[in-house]
Short mmCIF file of C-alpha atoms and ligand atoms in Angstrom, two decimals:
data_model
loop_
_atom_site.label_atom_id
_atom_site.label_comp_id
_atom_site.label_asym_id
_atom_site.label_seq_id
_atom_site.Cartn_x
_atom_site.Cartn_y
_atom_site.Cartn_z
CA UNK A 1 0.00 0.00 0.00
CA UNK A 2 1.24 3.47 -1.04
CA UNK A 3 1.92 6.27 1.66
CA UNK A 4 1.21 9.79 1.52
CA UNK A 5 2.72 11.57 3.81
CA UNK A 6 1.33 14.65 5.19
CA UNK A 7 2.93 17.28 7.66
CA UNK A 8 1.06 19.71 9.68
CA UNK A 9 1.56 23.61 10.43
CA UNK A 10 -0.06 24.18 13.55
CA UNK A 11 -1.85 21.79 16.17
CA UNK A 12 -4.05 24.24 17.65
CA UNK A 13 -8.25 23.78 17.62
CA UNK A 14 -8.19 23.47 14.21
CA UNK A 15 -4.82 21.06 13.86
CA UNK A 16 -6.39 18.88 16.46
CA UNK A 17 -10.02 17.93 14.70
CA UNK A 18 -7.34 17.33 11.40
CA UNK A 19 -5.37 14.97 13.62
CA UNK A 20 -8.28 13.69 15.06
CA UNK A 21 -10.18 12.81 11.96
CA UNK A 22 -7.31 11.60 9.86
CA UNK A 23 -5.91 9.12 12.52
CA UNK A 24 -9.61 8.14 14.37
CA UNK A 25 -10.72 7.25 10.45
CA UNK A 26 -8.07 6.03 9.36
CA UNK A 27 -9.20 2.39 8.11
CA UNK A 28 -11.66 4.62 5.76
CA UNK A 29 -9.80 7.01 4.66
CA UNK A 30 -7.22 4.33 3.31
CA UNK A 31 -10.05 2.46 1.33
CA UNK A 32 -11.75 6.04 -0.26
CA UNK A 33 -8.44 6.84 -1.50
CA UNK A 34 -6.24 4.11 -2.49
CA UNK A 35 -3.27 4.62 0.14
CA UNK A 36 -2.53 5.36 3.70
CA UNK A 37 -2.95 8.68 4.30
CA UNK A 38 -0.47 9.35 7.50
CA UNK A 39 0.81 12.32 9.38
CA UNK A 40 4.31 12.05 9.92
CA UNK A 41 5.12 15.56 11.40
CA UNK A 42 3.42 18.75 12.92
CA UNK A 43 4.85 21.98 13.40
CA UNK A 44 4.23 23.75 16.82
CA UNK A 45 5.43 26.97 18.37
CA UNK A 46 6.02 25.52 21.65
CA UNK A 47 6.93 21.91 22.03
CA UNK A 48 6.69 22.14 25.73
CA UNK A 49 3.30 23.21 25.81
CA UNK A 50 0.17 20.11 27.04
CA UNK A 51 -1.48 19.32 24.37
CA UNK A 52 -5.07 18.26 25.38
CA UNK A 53 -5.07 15.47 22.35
CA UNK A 54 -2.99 12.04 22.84
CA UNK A 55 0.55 12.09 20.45
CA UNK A 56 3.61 10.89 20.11
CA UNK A 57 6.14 13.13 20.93
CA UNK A 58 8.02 12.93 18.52
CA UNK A 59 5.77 13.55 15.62
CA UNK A 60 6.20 17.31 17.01
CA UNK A 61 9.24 20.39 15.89
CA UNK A 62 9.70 24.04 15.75
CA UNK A 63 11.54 23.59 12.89
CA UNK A 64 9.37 24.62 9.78
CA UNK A 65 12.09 23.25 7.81
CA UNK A 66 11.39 19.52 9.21
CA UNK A 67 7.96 19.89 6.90
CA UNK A 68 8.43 22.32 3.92
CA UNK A 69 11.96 21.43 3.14
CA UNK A 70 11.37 17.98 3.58
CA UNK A 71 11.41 15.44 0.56
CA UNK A 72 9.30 12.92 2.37
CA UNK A 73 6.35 15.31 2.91
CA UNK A 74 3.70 14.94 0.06
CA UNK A 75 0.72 17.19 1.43
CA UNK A 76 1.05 20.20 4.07
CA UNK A 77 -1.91 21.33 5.95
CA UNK A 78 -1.63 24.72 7.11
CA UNK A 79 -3.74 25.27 9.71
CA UNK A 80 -1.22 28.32 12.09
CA UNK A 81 -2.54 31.08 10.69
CA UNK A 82 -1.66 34.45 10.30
CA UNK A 83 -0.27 36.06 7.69
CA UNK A 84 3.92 36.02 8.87
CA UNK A 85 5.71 33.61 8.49
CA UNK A 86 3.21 31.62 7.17
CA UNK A 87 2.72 32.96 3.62
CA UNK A 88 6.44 32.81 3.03
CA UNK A 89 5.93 28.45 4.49
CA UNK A 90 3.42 28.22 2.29
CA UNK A 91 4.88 29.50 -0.85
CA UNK A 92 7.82 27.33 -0.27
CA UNK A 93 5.95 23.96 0.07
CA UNK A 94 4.39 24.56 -2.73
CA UNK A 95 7.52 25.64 -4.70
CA UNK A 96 9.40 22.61 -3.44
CA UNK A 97 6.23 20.44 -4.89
CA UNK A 98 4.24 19.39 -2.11
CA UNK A 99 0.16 20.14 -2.38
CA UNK A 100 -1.29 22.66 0.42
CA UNK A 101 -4.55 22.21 2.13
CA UNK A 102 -5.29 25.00 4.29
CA UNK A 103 -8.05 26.69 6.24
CA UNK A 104 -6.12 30.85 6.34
CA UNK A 105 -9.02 32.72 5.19
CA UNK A 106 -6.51 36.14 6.44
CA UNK A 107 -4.27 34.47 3.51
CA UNK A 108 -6.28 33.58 0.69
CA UNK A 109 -8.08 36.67 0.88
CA UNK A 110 -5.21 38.75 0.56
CA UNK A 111 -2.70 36.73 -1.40
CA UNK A 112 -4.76 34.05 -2.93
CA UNK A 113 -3.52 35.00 -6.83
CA UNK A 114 0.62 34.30 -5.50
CA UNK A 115 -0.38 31.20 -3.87
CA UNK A 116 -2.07 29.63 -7.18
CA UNK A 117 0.70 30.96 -9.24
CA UNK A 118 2.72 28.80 -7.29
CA UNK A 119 0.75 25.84 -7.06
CA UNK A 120 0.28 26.29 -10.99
CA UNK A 121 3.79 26.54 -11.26
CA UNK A 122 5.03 23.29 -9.78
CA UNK A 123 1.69 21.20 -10.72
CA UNK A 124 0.35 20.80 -7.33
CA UNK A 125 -3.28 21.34 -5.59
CA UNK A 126 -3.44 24.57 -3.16
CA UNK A 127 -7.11 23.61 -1.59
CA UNK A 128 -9.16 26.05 0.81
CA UNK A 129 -12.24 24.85 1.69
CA UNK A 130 -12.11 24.98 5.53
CA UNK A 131 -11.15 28.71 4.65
CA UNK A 132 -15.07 30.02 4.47
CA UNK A 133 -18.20 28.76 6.23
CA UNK A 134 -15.69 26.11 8.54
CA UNK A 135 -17.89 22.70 7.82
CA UNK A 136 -19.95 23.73 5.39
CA UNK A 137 -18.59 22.69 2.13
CA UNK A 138 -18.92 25.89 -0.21
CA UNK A 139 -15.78 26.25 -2.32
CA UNK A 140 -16.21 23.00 -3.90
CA UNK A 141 -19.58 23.20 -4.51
CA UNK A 142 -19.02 26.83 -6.17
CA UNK A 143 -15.81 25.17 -7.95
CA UNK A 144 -17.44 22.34 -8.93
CA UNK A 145 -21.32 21.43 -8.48
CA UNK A 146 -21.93 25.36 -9.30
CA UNK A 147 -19.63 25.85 -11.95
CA UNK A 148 -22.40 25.52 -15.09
CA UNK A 149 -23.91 28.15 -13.74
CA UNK A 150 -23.17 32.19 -13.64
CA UNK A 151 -23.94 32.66 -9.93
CA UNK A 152 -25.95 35.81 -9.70
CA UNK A 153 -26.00 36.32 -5.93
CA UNK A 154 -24.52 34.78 -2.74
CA UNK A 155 -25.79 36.47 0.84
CA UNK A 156 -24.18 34.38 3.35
CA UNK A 157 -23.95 34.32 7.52
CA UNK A 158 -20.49 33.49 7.59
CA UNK A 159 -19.22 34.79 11.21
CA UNK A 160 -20.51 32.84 13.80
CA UNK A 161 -19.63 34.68 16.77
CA UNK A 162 -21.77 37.62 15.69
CA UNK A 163 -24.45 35.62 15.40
CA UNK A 164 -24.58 34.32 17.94
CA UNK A 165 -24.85 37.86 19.61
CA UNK A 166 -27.03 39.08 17.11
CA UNK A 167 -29.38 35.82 18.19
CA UNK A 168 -29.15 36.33 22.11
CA UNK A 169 -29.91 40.25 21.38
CA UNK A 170 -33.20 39.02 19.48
CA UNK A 171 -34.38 36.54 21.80
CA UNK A 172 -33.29 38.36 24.99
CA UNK A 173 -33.49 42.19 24.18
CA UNK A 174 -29.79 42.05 25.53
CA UNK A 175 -27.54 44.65 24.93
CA UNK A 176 -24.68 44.87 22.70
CA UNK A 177 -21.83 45.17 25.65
CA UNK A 178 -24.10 42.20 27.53
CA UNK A 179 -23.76 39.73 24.80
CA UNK A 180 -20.39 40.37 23.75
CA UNK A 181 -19.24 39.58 27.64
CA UNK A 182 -21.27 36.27 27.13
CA UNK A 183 -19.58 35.28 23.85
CA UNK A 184 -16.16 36.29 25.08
CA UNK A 185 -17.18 33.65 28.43
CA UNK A 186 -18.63 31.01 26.00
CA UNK A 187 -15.17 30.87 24.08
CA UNK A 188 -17.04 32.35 20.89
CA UNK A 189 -15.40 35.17 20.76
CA UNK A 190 -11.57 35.92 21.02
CA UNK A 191 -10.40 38.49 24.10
CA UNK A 192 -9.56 40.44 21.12
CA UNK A 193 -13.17 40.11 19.02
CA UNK A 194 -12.44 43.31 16.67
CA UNK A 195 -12.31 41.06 13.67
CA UNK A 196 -15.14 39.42 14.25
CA UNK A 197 -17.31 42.44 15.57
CA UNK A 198 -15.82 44.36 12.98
CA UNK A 199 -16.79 42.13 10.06
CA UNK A 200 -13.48 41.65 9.04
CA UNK A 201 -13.70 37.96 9.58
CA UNK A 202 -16.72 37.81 7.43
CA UNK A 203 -15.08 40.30 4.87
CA UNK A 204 -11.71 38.26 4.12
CA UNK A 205 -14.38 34.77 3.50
CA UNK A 206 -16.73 36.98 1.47
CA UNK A 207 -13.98 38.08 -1.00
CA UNK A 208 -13.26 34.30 -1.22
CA UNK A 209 -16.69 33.55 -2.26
CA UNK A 210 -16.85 36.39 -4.28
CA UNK A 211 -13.53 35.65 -6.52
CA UNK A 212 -15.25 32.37 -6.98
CA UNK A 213 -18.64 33.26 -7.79
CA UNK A 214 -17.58 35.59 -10.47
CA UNK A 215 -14.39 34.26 -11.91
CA UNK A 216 -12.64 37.59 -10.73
CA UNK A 217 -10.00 38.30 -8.22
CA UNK A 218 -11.83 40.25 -5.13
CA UNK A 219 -9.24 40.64 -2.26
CA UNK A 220 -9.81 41.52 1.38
CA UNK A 221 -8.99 45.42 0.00
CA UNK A 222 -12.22 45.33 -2.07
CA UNK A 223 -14.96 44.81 0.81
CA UNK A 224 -16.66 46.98 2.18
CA UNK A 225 -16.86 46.55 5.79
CA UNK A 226 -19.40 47.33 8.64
CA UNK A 227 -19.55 45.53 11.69
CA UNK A 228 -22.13 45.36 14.31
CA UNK A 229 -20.92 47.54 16.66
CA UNK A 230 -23.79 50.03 16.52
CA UNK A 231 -26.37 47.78 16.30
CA UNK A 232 -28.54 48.98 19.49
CA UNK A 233 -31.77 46.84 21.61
CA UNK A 234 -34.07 49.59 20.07
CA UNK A 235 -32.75 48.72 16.60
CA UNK A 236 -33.61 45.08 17.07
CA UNK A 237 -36.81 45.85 18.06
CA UNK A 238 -38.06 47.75 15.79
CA UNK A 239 -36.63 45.30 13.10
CA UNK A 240 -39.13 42.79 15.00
CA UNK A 241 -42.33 44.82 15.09
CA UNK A 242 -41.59 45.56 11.17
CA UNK A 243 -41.17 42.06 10.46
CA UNK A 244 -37.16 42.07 9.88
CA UNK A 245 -34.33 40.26 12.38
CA UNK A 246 -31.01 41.90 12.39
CA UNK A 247 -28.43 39.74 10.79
CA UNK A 248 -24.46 40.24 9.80
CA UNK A 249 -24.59 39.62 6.16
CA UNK A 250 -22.07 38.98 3.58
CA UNK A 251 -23.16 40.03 -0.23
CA UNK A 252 -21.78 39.36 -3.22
CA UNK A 253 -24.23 40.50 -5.89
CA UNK A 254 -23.15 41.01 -9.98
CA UNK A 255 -25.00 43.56 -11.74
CA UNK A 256 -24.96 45.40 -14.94
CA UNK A 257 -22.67 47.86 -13.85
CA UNK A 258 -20.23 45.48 -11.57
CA UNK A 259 -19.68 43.47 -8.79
CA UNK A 260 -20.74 44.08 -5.33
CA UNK A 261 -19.24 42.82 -2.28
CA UNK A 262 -20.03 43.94 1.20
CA UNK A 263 -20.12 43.51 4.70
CA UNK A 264 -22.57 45.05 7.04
CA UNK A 265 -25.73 44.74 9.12
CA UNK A 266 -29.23 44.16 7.09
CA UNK A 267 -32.66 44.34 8.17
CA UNK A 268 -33.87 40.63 6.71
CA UNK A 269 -37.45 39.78 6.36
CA UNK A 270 -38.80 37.00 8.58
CA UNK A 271 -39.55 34.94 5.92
CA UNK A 272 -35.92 35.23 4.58
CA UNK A 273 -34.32 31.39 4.83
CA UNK A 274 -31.59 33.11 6.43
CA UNK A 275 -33.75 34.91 9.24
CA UNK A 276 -33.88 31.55 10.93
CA UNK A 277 -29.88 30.64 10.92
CA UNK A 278 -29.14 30.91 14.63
CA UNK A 279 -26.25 30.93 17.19
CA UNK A 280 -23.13 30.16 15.96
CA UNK A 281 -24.39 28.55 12.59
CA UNK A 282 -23.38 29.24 9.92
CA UNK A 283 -25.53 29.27 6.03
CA UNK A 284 -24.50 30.34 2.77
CA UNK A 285 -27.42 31.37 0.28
CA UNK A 286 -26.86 31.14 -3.29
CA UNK A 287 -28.47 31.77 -6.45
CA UNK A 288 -27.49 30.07 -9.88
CA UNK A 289 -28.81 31.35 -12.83
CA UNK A 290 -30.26 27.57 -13.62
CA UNK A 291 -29.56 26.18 -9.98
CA UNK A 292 -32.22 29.08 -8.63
CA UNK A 293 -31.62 29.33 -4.84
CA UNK A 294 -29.55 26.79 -3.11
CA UNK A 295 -28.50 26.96 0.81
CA UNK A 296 -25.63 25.58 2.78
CA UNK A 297 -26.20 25.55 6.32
CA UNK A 298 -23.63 23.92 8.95
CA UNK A 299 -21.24 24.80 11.86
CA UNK A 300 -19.13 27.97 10.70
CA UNK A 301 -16.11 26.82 13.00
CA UNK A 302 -14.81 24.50 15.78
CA UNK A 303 -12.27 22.02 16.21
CA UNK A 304 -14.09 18.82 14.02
CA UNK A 305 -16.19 20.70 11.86
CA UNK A 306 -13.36 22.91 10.15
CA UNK A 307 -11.52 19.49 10.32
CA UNK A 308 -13.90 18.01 8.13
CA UNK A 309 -13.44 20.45 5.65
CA UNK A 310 -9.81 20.37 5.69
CA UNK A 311 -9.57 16.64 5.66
CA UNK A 312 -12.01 16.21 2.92
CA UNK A 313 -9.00 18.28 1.18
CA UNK A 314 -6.41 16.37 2.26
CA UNK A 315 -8.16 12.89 0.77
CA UNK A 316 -8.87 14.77 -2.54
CA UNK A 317 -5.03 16.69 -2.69
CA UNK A 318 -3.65 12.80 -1.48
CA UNK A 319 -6.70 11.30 -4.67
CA UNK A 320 -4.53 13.56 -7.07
CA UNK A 321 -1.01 12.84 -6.61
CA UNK A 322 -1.42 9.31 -6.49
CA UNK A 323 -3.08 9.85 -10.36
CA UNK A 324 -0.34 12.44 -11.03
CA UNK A 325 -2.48 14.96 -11.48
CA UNK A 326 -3.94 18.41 -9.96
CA UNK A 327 -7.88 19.63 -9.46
CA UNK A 328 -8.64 22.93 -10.57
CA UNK A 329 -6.63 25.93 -10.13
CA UNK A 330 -7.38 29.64 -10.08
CA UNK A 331 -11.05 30.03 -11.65
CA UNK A 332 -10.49 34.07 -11.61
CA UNK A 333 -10.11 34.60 -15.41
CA UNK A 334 -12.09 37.81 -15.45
CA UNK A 335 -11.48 41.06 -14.20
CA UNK A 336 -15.46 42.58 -13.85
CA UNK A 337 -15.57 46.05 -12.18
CA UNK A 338 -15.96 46.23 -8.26
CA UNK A 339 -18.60 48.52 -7.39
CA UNK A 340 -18.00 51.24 -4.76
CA UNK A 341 -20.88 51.42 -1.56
CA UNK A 342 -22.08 54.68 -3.10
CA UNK A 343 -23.39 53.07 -6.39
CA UNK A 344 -25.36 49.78 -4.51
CA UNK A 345 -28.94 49.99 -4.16
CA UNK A 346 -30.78 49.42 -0.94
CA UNK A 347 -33.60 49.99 0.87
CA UNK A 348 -32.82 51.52 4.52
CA UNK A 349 -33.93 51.60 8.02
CA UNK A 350 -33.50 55.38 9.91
CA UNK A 351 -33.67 55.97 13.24
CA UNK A 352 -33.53 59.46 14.35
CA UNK A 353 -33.97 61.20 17.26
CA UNK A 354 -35.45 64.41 17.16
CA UNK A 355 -37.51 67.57 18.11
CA UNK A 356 -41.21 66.65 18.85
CA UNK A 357 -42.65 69.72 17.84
CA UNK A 358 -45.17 70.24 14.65
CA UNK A 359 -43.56 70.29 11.07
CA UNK A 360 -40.22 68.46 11.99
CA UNK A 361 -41.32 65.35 9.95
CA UNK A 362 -42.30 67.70 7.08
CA UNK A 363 -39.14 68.91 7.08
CA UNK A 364 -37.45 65.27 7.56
CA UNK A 365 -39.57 64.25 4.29
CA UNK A 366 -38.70 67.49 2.29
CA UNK A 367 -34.31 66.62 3.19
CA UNK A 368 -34.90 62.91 1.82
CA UNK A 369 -37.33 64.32 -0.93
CA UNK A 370 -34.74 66.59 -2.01
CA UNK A 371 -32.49 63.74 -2.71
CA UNK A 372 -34.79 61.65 -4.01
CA UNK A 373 -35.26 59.27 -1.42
CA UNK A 374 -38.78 57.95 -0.87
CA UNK A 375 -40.10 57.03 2.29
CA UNK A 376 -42.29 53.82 2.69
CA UNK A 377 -42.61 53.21 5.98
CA UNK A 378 -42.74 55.96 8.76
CA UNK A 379 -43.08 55.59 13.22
CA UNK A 380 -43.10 57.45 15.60
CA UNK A 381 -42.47 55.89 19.38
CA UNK A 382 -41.14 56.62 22.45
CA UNK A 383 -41.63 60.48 22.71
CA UNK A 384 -40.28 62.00 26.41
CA UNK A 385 -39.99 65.33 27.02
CA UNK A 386 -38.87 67.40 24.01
CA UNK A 387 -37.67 64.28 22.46
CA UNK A 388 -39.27 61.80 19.92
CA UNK A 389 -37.51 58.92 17.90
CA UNK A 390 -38.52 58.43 14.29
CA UNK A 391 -37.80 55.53 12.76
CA UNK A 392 -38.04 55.45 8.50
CA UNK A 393 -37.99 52.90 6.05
CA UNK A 394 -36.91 54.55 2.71
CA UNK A 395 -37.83 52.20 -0.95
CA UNK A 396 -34.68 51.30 -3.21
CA UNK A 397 -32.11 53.96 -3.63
CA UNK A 398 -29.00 54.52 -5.08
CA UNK A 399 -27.12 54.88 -1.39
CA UNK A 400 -25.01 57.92 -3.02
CA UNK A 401 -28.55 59.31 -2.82
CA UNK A 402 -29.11 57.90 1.01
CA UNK A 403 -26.06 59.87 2.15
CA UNK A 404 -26.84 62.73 0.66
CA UNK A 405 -30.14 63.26 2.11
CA UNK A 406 -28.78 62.25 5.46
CA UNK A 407 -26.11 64.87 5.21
CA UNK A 408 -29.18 67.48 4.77
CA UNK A 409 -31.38 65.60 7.89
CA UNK A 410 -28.15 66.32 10.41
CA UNK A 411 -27.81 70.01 9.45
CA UNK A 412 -31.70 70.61 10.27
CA UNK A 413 -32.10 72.19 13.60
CA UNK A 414 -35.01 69.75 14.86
CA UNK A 415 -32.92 66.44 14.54
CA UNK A 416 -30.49 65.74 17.79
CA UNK A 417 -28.66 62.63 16.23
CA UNK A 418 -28.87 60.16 13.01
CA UNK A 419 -29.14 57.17 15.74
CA UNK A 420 -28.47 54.41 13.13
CA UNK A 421 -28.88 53.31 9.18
CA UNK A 422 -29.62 49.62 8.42
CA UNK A 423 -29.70 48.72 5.18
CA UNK A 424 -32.84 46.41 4.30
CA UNK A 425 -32.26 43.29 2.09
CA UNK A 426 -33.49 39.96 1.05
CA UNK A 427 -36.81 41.25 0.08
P1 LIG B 1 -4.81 28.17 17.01
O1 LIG B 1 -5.70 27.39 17.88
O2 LIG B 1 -4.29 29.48 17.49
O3 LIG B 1 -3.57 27.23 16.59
C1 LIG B 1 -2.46 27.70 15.92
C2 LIG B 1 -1.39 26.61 15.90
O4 LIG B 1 -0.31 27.02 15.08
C3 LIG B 1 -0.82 26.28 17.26
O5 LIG B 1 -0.56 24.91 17.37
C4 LIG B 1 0.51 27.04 17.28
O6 LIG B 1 1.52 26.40 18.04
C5 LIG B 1 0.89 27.00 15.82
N1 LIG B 1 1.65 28.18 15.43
C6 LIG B 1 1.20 29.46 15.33
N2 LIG B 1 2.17 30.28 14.92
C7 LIG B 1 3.28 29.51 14.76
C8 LIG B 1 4.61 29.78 14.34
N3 LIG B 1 5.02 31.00 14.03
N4 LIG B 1 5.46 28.74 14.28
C9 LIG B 1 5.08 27.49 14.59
N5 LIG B 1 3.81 27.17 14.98
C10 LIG B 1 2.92 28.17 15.07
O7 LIG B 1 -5.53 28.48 15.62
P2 LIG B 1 -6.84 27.79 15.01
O8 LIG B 1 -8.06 28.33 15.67
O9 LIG B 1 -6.66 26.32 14.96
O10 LIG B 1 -6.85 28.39 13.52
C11 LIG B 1 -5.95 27.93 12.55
C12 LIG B 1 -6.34 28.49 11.19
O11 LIG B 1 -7.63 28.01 10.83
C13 LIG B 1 -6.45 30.02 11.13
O12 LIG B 1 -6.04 30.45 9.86
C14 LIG B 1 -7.94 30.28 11.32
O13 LIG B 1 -8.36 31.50 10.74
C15 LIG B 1 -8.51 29.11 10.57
N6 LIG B 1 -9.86 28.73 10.99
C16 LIG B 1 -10.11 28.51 12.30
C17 LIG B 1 -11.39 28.10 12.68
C18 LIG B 1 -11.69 27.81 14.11
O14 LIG B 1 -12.82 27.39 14.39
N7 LIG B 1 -10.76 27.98 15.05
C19 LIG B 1 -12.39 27.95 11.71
C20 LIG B 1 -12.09 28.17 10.37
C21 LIG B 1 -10.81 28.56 10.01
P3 LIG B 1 1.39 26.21 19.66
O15 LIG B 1 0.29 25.19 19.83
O16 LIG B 1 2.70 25.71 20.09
O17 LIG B 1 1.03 27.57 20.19
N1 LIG B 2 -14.22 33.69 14.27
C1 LIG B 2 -14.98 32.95 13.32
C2 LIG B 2 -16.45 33.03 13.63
C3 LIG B 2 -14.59 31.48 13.28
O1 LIG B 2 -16.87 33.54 14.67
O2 LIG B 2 -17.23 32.56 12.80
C4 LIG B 2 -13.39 31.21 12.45
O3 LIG B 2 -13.65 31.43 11.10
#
C-alpha cells in the first residue's frame, strides 16, 4: 500500500479535529483513496506546551524546515494562521512540490492569486475549503457542483460569533456590551473580538466567495466593511415589530454595472431562509442562474467541523497525486468592475432622534425628498420630554442618494442625532 505523507503547520483547535479525523478514520480514509494517508510531522510553536489530544512526541518540531523542506512530505496542511511567516511556508511547500490544504481565510483573501501561481507553477493542488463557512462545504460546490452556472447572488452568515450575539440580542433584548461579555465567556469570541465584531472575519471569506462566484480576483482590499458595533436593543426591536431580524450579512451581488461585495448589518425579512440561521451557525445562500436558490447551512467553525473540511481536502489533494495529477486551479479569469458602496442599491432603516414639535417630519420628508429618497414606511415611538424617535424605512435607492439626504437631515435644527442606518435586504 502506497503512503502519503502529510505534515502539519499548527496543532491548535483546528490542527487537532485534522489529527483527530485523519488518525480516528483512518481504516476509511485508506479504502476512499487508495493509500494510507499518515501524518508524519506537525509543526508547533512551543513543544513544551500540554497538548489536550494524545501524540507521540516525537511527531512534534519548531523547525518549519522539518515539513516544507522535507522530501518525504507529500501534502502540508496549514492550519497556524496568520499572515507572517506563514505565507512565506506556504509558498515554499508549494515551490518545493508538495500540495497545500489549508483553512487561512486572512491568507487567501489577501494573497490568494501568488499562492495559485505557485501551485500552478510546480503542478500541485493549493485547496481552501475549511477557509469560508468552517464545515460547510462551499468552495467545492461553487468550484465544482456550481460551476455551469453564472452565480448571480450569494448572501451568506459566515461569522458565527456575531451571530450568535445578534441571536441572544433578538431573543433576549440584551444589549450589545451584555452579549459580547457572554460570547467572550462562552469561548465564541476571542479576548480580542475586533475582527469578528468588525466584520473583518466575514469580509476576508466573502472576497473568497466572491472571486469564486464571479471568476474575478476580489481581495480583502475590495470589501466593504461594517460591523455590528452600533447595532442597538431599540434597533432590534423595531426590526421585530416591522417584520425584519437583524443579521451580519455577507453580499456578493453582480450587476450590470459590476460586482458588489459587502459587509454590514441588514434588516432581513422573517420569511428570509436566512432569518432563521441561529447561534453560531453558519448558512450560505446562493443563487445560480439555472440552480435558482440553493443553501448551505452547517457549523461555521470549531475544532471537528473545520476538520472536516480540511480533511475532505487532504483525501482529494492525497486522490490527485497518487493519479499524477492536480484539481482545478485559479477560476479568476475575469477582471469585472468592483462597485464602490455609493453606487449599490438598498432599501434603509432610519432611526432618528429628534424635536417633537409640529412640522419636523415635514421637514425630515422634504431633506430625503430633495435627494430623491422615498419614504415607505414611517413611526413614531417613544416620545419624552422634548424628544421623539422616528424611525423610516426609505424604498430602493441609489445609497449615493441615502447619504446625501442624510447629510441634509443632520444640518436641520429639529434632529439631535442620526441614531443608526440599516440597510434592508433579502426582500
Ligand atoms: P490556534 O488554535 O491558534 O492554533 C495555531 C497553531 O499554530 C498552534 O498549534 C501554534 O503552536 C501553531 N503556530 C502558530 N504560529 C506559529 C509559528 N510561528 N510557528 C510554529 N507554529 C505556530 O488556531 P486555530 O483556531 O486552529 O486556527 C488555525 C487556522 O484556521 C487560522 O487560519 C484560522 O483563521 C482558521 N480557521 C479557524 C477556525 C476555528 O474554528 N478555530 C475555523 C475556520 C478557520 P502552539 O500550539 O505551540 O502555540
Ligand atoms: N471567528 C470565526 C467566527 C470562526 O466567529 O465565525 C473562524 O472562522
Amino acid at each position: 500500500m502506497q503512503v502519503i505523507r502529510v505534515g502539519m503547520l499548527g496543532l491548535g483547535t483546528v490542527g487537532r479535529g485534522v489529527y483527530k479525523i485523519l488518525t480516528g478514520n483512518q481504516d476509511n480514509i485508506t479504502s476512499k483513496v487508495g493509500a494510507t494517508v499518515e501524518i508524519t510531522r506537525i509543526l508547533v510553536r512551543d513543544l513544551s506546551r500540554p497538548r489536550p489530544v494524545k501524540i507521540d512526541p516525537d511527531l512534534l518540531t519548531d523547525n518549519p524546515a522539518d515539513i516544507i523542506e522535507s522530501p518525504e512530505i507529500d501534502i502540508v496542511v496549514e492550519v497556524m494562521g496568520g499572515l507572517e511567516p506563514t505565507l512565506d511556508y506556504v509558498l515554499t511547500a508549494l515551490k518545493n512540490g508538495k500540495s497545500v490544504v489549508s483553512a487561512n481565510k486572512d491568507m487567501v483573501a489577501m494573497y490568494g492569486r501568488e499562492l495559485f501561481a505557485a501551485a500552478r507553477e510546480s503542478g500541485v493542488d493549493f485547496l481552501f475549503e475549511g477557509s469560508v463557512g468552517g464545515g460547510i462545504p462551499i468552495i467545492r460546490p461553487l468550484k465544482v457542483c456550481l460551476a455551469a452556472n453564472r452565480i448571480q447572488e450569494i448572501m451568506g452568515i459566515i461569522n458565527g460569533t456575531t451571530n450568535y450575539m445578534l441571536t441572544k440580542m433578538t431573543r433576549e433584548g440584551s444589549d450589545y456590551q451584555q452579549v459580547l461579555a457572554e460570547a467572550q465567556q462562552m469561548g465564541y469570541a476571542e479576548a480580542d473580538p475586533s475582527a469578528d465584531v468588525g466584520g473583518l472575519d466575514a469580509a476576508r471569506k466573502l472576497a473568497i466567495l466572491a472571486s469564486i462566484a464571479f471568476n474575478t480576483r476580489v481581495t480583502l482590499n475590495d470589501v466593504y466593511v461594517e460591523g455590528i458595533e452600533k447595532i442597538g436593543a431599540q434597533d432590534i426591536a423595531y426590526a421585530n415589530e416591522l417584520g425584519y431580524i437583524v443579521k451580519l450579512l455577507g453580499i456578493a451581488k453582480e450587476t450590470a454595472e459590476g460586482i458588489e461585495a459587502r459587509v454590514h448589518p441588514c434588516f432581513v425579512p422573517h420569511h428570509h431562509p436566512l432569518a432563521s440561521v441561529n447561534d453560531v451557525f453558519n448558512a450560505i445562500f446562493v443563487r445560480g442562474d439555472a440552480v435558482g436558490e440553493a443553501m448551505f447551512y452547517g457549523r461555521g467553525a470549531g475544532e471537528l467541523p473545520t476538520g472536516s473540511a480540511v480533511a475532505g481536502d487532504v483525501l482529494d489533494a492525497a486522490r490527485n497525486r497518487l493519479r499524477g495529477t492536480c484539481g482545478i486551479n485559479c477560476t479568476c479569469y475575469e477582471q469585472k468592475m468592483i462597485k464602490s458602496i455609493d453606487q449599490i442599491n438598498s432599501r434603509y432603516y432610519i432611526r432618528l432622534n429628534v424635536q417633537d414639535r409640529p412640522g419636523v417630519l415635514a421637514s425630515i420628508a422634504y431633506a430625503f425628498g430633495d435627494k430623491e429618497v422615498s419614504l415607505a414606511t414611517v413611526l413614531q415611538k417613544h416620545t419624552r420630554g422634548e424628544q421623539a424617535e422616528i424611525v423610516l424605512i426609505t424604498h430602493q435607492v441609489r445609497e449615493r442618494n441615502l447619504q446625501d439626504s442624510l447629510k441634509l437631515v443632520q444640518q436641520l435644527s429639529s434632529v439631535y442625532t442620526i441614531s443608526n442606518v440599516i440597510r434592508v435586504e433579502g426582500e
